[in-house]
Backbone as JSON, one array per atom type, in Angstrom:
{
  "sequence": "MEKVTKAYLTAMSAIWMGYGSYCFFRPRVLEDFCGLKVGESHESTIPEIKAMYGGLQFAVGLQAFTTLLDGGKDLSSLLGTLRTFVFLFFGLGLSRAVAIIQQGKSQMPRVSLKVLTQGLEVLLPEFYNQNATWIFEIPGGILAYYLWKLEQNKISS",
  "N": [[-10.31, -2.96, 29.55], [-10.9, -4.28, 26.33], [-8.56, -4.88, 23.62], [-9.5, -4.54, 20.99], [-11.64, -3.01, 21.52], [-10.39, -0.54, 22.65], [-9.25, 0.12, 19.86], [-11.44, 0.8, 18.46], [-12.56, 2.71, 20.01], [-10.34, 4.55, 19.62], [-10.32, 5.06, 16.82], [-13.13, 6.02, 16.38], [-12.83, 8.54, 18.1], [-10.96, 9.75, 16.5], [-12.11, 10.09, 13.9], [-14.58, 11.3, 14.48], [-13.97, 13.74, 15.99], [-12.35, 14.76, 14.26], [-13.67, 14.96, 11.86], [-15.84, 16.73, 12.77], [-14.25, 18.98, 13.71], [-13.34, 19.9, 11.21], [-15.75, 20.38, 9.85], [-16.75, 22.54, 11.31], [-14.77, 24.54, 11.06], [-14.67, 24.74, 8.26], [-17.5, 24.86, 6.94], [-18.73, 24.84, 4.56], [-17.77, 22.67, 3.24], [-19.44, 20.81, 3.16], [-20.9, 21.05, 0.98], [-19.43, 19.95, -1.19], [-19.06, 17.36, -0.17], [-21.55, 16.21, 0.43], [-23.49, 17.49, -1.21], [-24.89, 19.19, 0.04], [-26.68, 22.33, 0.14], [-25.12, 24.99, 1.24], [-24.19, 27.86, 1.33], [-25.39, 30.99, 1.51], [-28.05, 31.14, 2.15], [-29.84, 31.44, 4.25], [-29.59, 33.02, 7.42], [-29.39, 31.55, 9.37], [-28.07, 29.21, 8.49], [-25.35, 28.62, 8.39], [-24.53, 28.85, 11.22], [-26.18, 26.82, 11.98], [-24.89, 24.37, 10.62], [-22.48, 24.53, 11.73], [-22.94, 23.9, 14.39], [-24.48, 21.4, 14.39], [-22.92, 19.69, 12.66], [-20.47, 20.33, 13.23], [-19.85, 21.07, 16.01], [-21.43, 19.14, 17.53], [-20.59, 16.63, 16.41], [-17.92, 16.79, 17.12], [-18.04, 16.65, 19.93], [-19.24, 13.98, 20.03], [-16.83, 12.54, 19.46], [-15.23, 13.58, 21.3], [-16.43, 12.25, 23.69], [-15.87, 9.54, 23.0], [-13.14, 9.75, 23.25], [-12.33, 10.63, 25.78], [-13.3, 8.39, 27.23], [-11.6, 6.42, 26.32], [-9.16, 7.56, 27.39], [-9.64, 6.95, 29.98], [-9.26, 4.12, 30.04], [-10.93, 2.19, 30.59], [-11.35, 1.73, 33.36], [-13.61, 2.8, 34.7], [-16.35, 1.03, 34.3], [-18.89, 1.6, 33.83], [-19.04, 3.88, 32.53], [-17.47, 3.14, 30.18], [-19.37, 1.27, 29.14], [-21.63, 2.84, 28.85], [-20.7, 4.79, 26.91], [-20.4, 3.01, 24.69], [-22.91, 2.08, 24.23], [-24.18, 4.4, 23.54], [-22.95, 4.76, 20.95], [-23.97, 2.55, 19.66], [-26.77, 3.43, 19.53], [-26.67, 5.77, 18.27], [-25.4, 5.27, 15.73], [-27.07, 3.43, 14.76], [-29.42, 4.72, 14.57], [-28.76, 7.03, 12.95], [-27.96, 5.55, 10.76], [-30.42, 3.72, 10.02], [-32.45, 5.75, 9.77], [-31.34, 7.09, 7.52], [-31.43, 5.19, 5.59], [-34.3, 4.62, 5.49], [-35.18, 7.23, 4.62], [-33.91, 7.27, 1.91], [-35.17, 5.21, 0.74], [-37.83, 6.4, 0.67], [-37.38, 8.32, -1.05], [-37.0, 7.01, -3.26], [-34.71, 5.95, -4.44], [-31.69, 4.11, -5.02], [-30.28, 1.98, -2.82], [-27.79, 1.12, -2.94], [-24.36, 1.55, -2.29], [-21.69, 3.72, -3.51], [-18.31, 4.52, -4.34], [-16.17, 6.89, -5.22], [-12.95, 7.77, -5.92], [-11.19, 10.72, -5.99], [-8.26, 12.33, -7.01], [-7.31, 15.34, -5.84], [-6.07, 18.6, -5.2], [-5.59, 18.79, -2.55], [-5.39, 16.59, -1.54], [-6.14, 13.1, -1.32], [-9.26, 12.21, -1.49], [-12.66, 10.95, -0.82], [-15.2, 11.39, -2.82], [-18.28, 11.59, -3.92], [-21.04, 12.96, -4.33], [-23.76, 12.57, -4.89], [-24.06, 10.06, -4.0], [-23.72, 10.15, -1.23], [-25.46, 9.64, 0.97], [-26.13, 6.74, 0.86], [-23.53, 5.75, 0.88], [-22.66, 6.62, 3.58], [-24.57, 5.34, 5.0], [-24.47, 2.56, 4.53], [-21.63, 1.96, 4.57], [-20.47, 2.98, 6.58], [-22.24, 3.79, 8.92], [-24.15, 1.73, 9.59], [-22.5, -0.66, 9.73], [-20.79, 0.49, 11.77], [-22.62, 0.58, 13.81], [-23.24, -2.2, 14.26], [-20.75, -3.29, 15.02], [-20.26, -1.51, 17.29], [-22.27, -2.5, 18.89], [-21.53, -5.25, 19.18], [-19.07, -4.88, 20.71], [-20.01, -3.58, 22.96], [-21.58, -5.61, 24.02], [-19.67, -7.59, 24.5], [-17.81, -5.99, 26.28], [-19.73, -5.91, 28.37], [-20.19, -8.43, 29.09], [-17.92, -8.94, 30.98], [-18.76, -8.09, 33.26], [-20.69, -10.01, 33.93], [-19.14, -12.29, 34.15]],
  "CA": [[-11.12, -2.84, 28.17], [-10.39, -5.06, 25.21], [-7.74, -4.05, 22.66], [-10.48, -4.25, 19.92], [-12.57, -1.74, 22.05], [-9.58, 0.54, 22.38], [-9.22, 0.34, 18.47], [-12.69, 1.15, 17.97], [-12.58, 4.15, 20.47], [-9.41, 5.43, 19.06], [-10.88, 5.47, 15.56], [-14.22, 6.89, 16.77], [-12.4, 9.77, 18.66], [-10.17, 10.48, 15.3], [-13.07, 10.4, 12.86], [-15.54, 12.33, 14.97], [-13.27, 14.88, 16.31], [-11.74, 15.19, 13.14], [-14.75, 15.59, 10.87], [-16.48, 17.81, 13.51], [-13.44, 20.25, 13.61], [-13.28, 20.5, 9.88], [-16.92, 21.03, 9.49], [-16.85, 23.53, 12.0], [-13.97, 25.5, 10.32], [-15.0, 24.84, 6.85], [-18.8, 24.39, 6.9], [-19.04, 24.71, 3.08], [-17.24, 21.46, 2.64], [-20.72, 19.86, 2.94], [-21.56, 21.3, -0.52], [-18.56, 18.86, -1.91], [-19.12, 15.97, 0.38], [-23.1, 15.5, 0.36], [-24.22, 18.05, -2.03], [-25.8, 20.15, 0.72], [-26.61, 23.86, -0.22], [-24.66, 25.61, 2.46], [-24.3, 28.95, 0.68], [-25.7, 32.14, 2.5], [-29.44, 30.93, 1.93], [-30.6, 31.95, 5.52], [-28.53, 33.46, 8.49], [-29.11, 30.39, 10.44], [-27.52, 28.08, 7.75], [-23.99, 28.4, 8.87], [-24.53, 28.36, 12.65], [-26.76, 25.36, 12.04], [-24.02, 23.57, 10.14], [-21.42, 24.4, 12.73], [-23.4, 23.28, 15.59], [-24.78, 19.87, 14.27], [-21.7, 18.95, 11.93], [-19.13, 20.71, 13.9], [-20.01, 20.83, 17.57], [-21.95, 17.81, 17.89], [-19.64, 15.6, 15.82], [-16.75, 17.03, 17.87], [-18.52, 16.2, 21.09], [-19.32, 12.64, 20.13], [-15.55, 11.94, 19.44], [-14.63, 13.57, 22.69], [-16.9, 11.34, 24.61], [-14.98, 8.35, 22.89], [-11.69, 9.97, 23.58], [-12.56, 10.66, 27.35], [-13.59, 7.02, 27.8], [-10.35, 5.9, 25.84], [-8.33, 7.99, 28.45], [-10.01, 6.24, 31.25], [-8.72, 3.08, 30.1], [-11.97, 1.04, 30.87], [-11.35, 1.66, 34.71], [-14.92, 3.06, 34.89], [-16.93, 0.15, 33.37], [-20.24, 2.04, 33.49], [-18.76, 4.97, 31.26], [-17.3, 2.54, 28.95], [-20.55, 0.81, 28.5], [-22.65, 3.98, 28.16], [-20.15, 5.24, 25.43], [-20.66, 1.95, 23.6], [-24.38, 2.04, 24.01], [-24.42, 5.78, 22.65], [-22.48, 4.44, 19.55], [-24.86, 1.69, 19.17], [-27.97, 4.13, 19.15], [-26.13, 6.86, 17.26], [-25.12, 4.75, 14.42], [-28.18, 2.74, 14.04], [-30.38, 6.01, 14.56], [-28.46, 7.67, 11.57], [-28.39, 4.46, 9.46], [-31.83, 3.47, 9.69], [-33.17, 7.03, 9.31], [-31.09, 7.49, 6.34], [-32.16, 4.1, 4.64], [-35.86, 4.83, 5.21], [-35.21, 8.36, 3.7], [-33.42, 7.06, 0.6], [-36.23, 4.3, 0.18], [-38.8, 7.25, 0.47], [-37.09, 9.21, -2.21], [-37.06, 6.11, -4.41], [-33.4, 5.88, -4.77], [-31.01, 2.76, -4.84], [-29.55, 1.76, -1.62], [-26.45, 0.72, -3.09], [-23.23, 2.63, -2.16], [-20.6, 4.0, -4.54], [-17.21, 5.29, -3.82], [-15.3, 7.2, -6.36], [-11.66, 8.36, -5.35], [-10.69, 11.58, -7.16], [-7.04, 13.05, -6.67], [-7.36, 16.89, -5.5], [-4.82, 19.34, -4.76], [-5.45, 18.79, -1.16], [-5.11, 15.08, -1.15], [-6.99, 12.09, -1.8], [-10.81, 12.45, -0.81], [-13.82, 10.23, -1.25], [-16.14, 12.13, -3.24], [-19.37, 11.24, -4.97], [-22.07, 13.65, -3.29], [-24.93, 11.92, -4.98], [-24.33, 8.63, -2.99], [-23.26, 10.4, 0.12], [-26.32, 9.08, 1.97], [-25.94, 5.41, 0.59], [-22.1, 5.48, 1.47], [-22.74, 6.87, 4.92], [-25.31, 4.29, 5.83], [-24.02, 0.89, 4.36], [-20.09, 1.7, 4.77], [-20.11, 3.75, 8.02], [-23.09, 3.85, 10.16], [-24.77, 0.33, 9.89], [-21.46, -1.52, 10.38], [-20.3, 1.03, 12.8], [-23.62, 0.17, 14.86], [-23.0, -3.38, 14.5], [-19.59, -3.3, 15.61], [-20.42, -0.97, 18.72], [-23.21, -3.44, 19.76], [-20.63, -6.37, 19.67], [-18.23, -4.39, 21.76], [-20.82, -3.31, 23.93], [-21.77, -6.81, 24.45], [-18.29, -8.15, 24.74], [-17.25, -5.54, 27.64], [-20.84, -6.2, 29.26], [-20.02, -9.93, 29.49], [-16.99, -9.05, 31.88], [-19.58, -8.02, 34.69], [-21.17, -11.34, 34.28], [-18.1, -13.47, 34.37]],
  "C": [[-10.15, -3.74, 27.19], [-9.53, -4.32, 24.15], [-8.56, -3.71, 21.41], [-11.49, -3.07, 20.28], [-11.66, -0.57, 22.02], [-9.36, 0.89, 20.85], [-10.19, 1.24, 18.29], [-12.67, 2.88, 18.65], [-11.65, 5.12, 19.99], [-9.81, 5.9, 17.64], [-12.07, 6.36, 15.58], [-13.72, 8.12, 17.17], [-11.72, 10.51, 17.37], [-11.13, 10.83, 14.32], [-13.97, 11.35, 13.38], [-15.12, 13.61, 15.24], [-12.85, 15.51, 15.07], [-12.67, 15.95, 12.23], [-15.63, 16.73, 11.57], [-15.76, 19.13, 13.44], [-13.41, 20.72, 12.03], [-14.55, 21.06, 9.37], [-17.32, 22.26, 10.06], [-16.18, 24.75, 11.36], [-14.25, 25.65, 8.92], [-16.46, 24.21, 6.43], [-19.23, 24.07, 5.28], [-18.43, 23.47, 2.29], [-18.3, 20.49, 2.41], [-21.16, 19.97, 1.61], [-20.6, 20.16, -1.32], [-18.95, 17.55, -1.4], [-20.6, 15.17, 0.22], [-23.95, 16.39, -0.49], [-25.18, 19.0, -1.04], [-25.54, 21.51, 0.28], [-26.4, 24.71, 0.99], [-24.97, 27.13, 2.23], [-24.75, 30.06, 1.89], [-27.35, 32.19, 2.32], [-30.33, 31.59, 2.96], [-29.37, 32.09, 6.48], [-28.41, 32.51, 9.44], [-28.56, 29.14, 9.88], [-26.06, 27.65, 8.4], [-23.95, 28.08, 10.21], [-25.01, 26.93, 12.79], [-25.67, 24.15, 11.85], [-22.82, 23.35, 11.12], [-21.73, 23.83, 13.96], [-23.68, 21.74, 15.28], [-23.54, 19.24, 13.67], [-20.4, 19.22, 12.61], [-19.05, 20.4, 15.39], [-20.42, 19.57, 18.04], [-21.02, 16.74, 17.74], [-18.55, 15.62, 16.84], [-16.98, 16.46, 19.38], [-18.59, 14.68, 21.24], [-17.9, 11.98, 20.14], [-14.96, 12.49, 20.77], [-15.11, 12.63, 23.64], [-16.06, 10.03, 24.3], [-13.52, 8.59, 23.31], [-11.57, 9.93, 25.12], [-12.72, 9.35, 27.85], [-12.34, 6.41, 27.34], [-9.35, 6.25, 27.11], [-8.52, 7.37, 29.83], [-9.53, 4.84, 31.41], [-9.64, 1.84, 30.43], [-11.97, 0.93, 32.41], [-13.01, 1.91, 35.29], [-15.97, 2.3, 33.71], [-18.3, 0.88, 33.08], [-20.23, 3.12, 32.47], [-18.3, 4.35, 30.19], [-18.64, 1.98, 28.4], [-21.56, 1.83, 28.1], [-22.1, 4.61, 27.02], [-20.48, 4.13, 24.51], [-22.06, 1.99, 23.09], [-24.56, 3.31, 23.15], [-24.06, 5.52, 21.24], [-23.41, 3.66, 18.99], [-26.29, 2.45, 18.88], [-27.76, 5.17, 18.18], [-25.94, 6.26, 15.9], [-26.31, 4.09, 13.81], [-29.38, 3.94, 13.77], [-30.18, 6.82, 13.26], [-28.6, 6.76, 10.73], [-29.64, 4.22, 9.15], [-32.64, 4.58, 9.29], [-32.79, 7.33, 7.73], [-31.59, 6.34, 5.3], [-33.62, 4.17, 4.37], [-36.03, 6.1, 4.27], [-34.83, 8.22, 2.2], [-34.54, 6.11, 0.01], [-37.4, 5.3, -0.2], [-38.64, 8.11, -0.77], [-36.98, 8.3, -3.44], [-35.72, 5.9, -5.14], [-32.71, 4.46, -4.46], [-30.23, 3.07, -3.52], [-28.06, 1.36, -1.99], [-25.41, 1.75, -3.0], [-22.32, 2.52, -3.26], [-19.56, 4.65, -3.94], [-16.32, 5.6, -5.19], [-14.18, 8.03, -5.66], [-11.15, 9.43, -6.67], [-9.44, 12.29, -6.24], [-7.18, 14.76, -6.66], [-5.94, 17.41, -5.24], [-4.43, 19.31, -3.17], [-5.27, 17.59, -0.87], [-5.94, 14.11, -1.88], [-8.38, 12.03, -1.01], [-11.6, 11.48, -1.46], [-14.91, 11.25, -1.68], [-17.34, 11.67, -4.31], [-20.76, 11.82, -4.28], [-23.39, 12.98, -3.57], [-25.32, 10.62, -4.4], [-23.84, 8.86, -1.72], [-24.16, 9.5, 1.04], [-26.0, 7.47, 1.85], [-24.61, 4.9, 1.16], [-22.03, 5.59, 3.0], [-23.36, 5.73, 5.72], [-24.67, 2.83, 5.66], [-22.33, 0.88, 4.57], [-19.78, 2.26, 6.11], [-20.83, 3.3, 9.08], [-23.8, 2.49, 10.43], [-23.35, -0.73, 10.45], [-20.78, -0.87, 11.61], [-21.29, 0.64, 14.0], [-23.39, -1.29, 15.36], [-21.74, -3.68, 15.46], [-19.53, -2.73, 17.41], [-21.23, -1.88, 19.4], [-22.3, -4.64, 20.14], [-19.76, -5.98, 20.83], [-18.98, -4.15, 23.09], [-21.14, -4.81, 24.86], [-20.71, -7.63, 25.16], [-17.72, -7.52, 26.26], [-18.48, -5.75, 28.62], [-20.6, -7.74, 30.05], [-18.94, -10.04, 30.75], [-17.67, -8.87, 33.27], [-20.14, -9.39, 34.96], [-20.26, -12.44, 34.76], [-17.4, -13.4, 35.82]]
}
C-alpha cells in the first residue's frame, strides 16, 4: 500500500468514525452544523439521525480502518474500499450539487470560523451543502479515484 493511500485511509477512518460517533451521541448537533430540524418532531427522527449520521458513517470509517490495519496485504479488499469511497463521495457530492441547483442556490462554498466555548468549529449552516460538496465530497472522490487507480496499477505491473 502506498504511503499516500495509508494517509488517506487514516484520515477517512478518523473523519468518518469521529463524525459518526459524534452524531450518534449528539444527534442534535446537526441543527448547528447544517440547520437540520432534529427536535422531537417525529418519533423516528432521532433514531434515523443516529442510524444514518451515526451508525452508517461510523461503519464507513470502520471499513477504512480495517483496510488500513490489513496494510494492503489483501489487495482486493484495498481496492474494494477505495472503490467504495469513489462511489460514496461522488454519489453524495453529485446528489448535493443537483439538489442545490434544483433549489436555485449558489454552488459557491463559504466557511466561517467561530470560536466557541467547546473549541474552534466550522459553522455556517446555510452553506453546509455547498461546503460538503466542493470542499469534502468531490475532492474526496477525485482523490479516492486516483488512489484506486494507483493501487490497481500494481496488479498490472
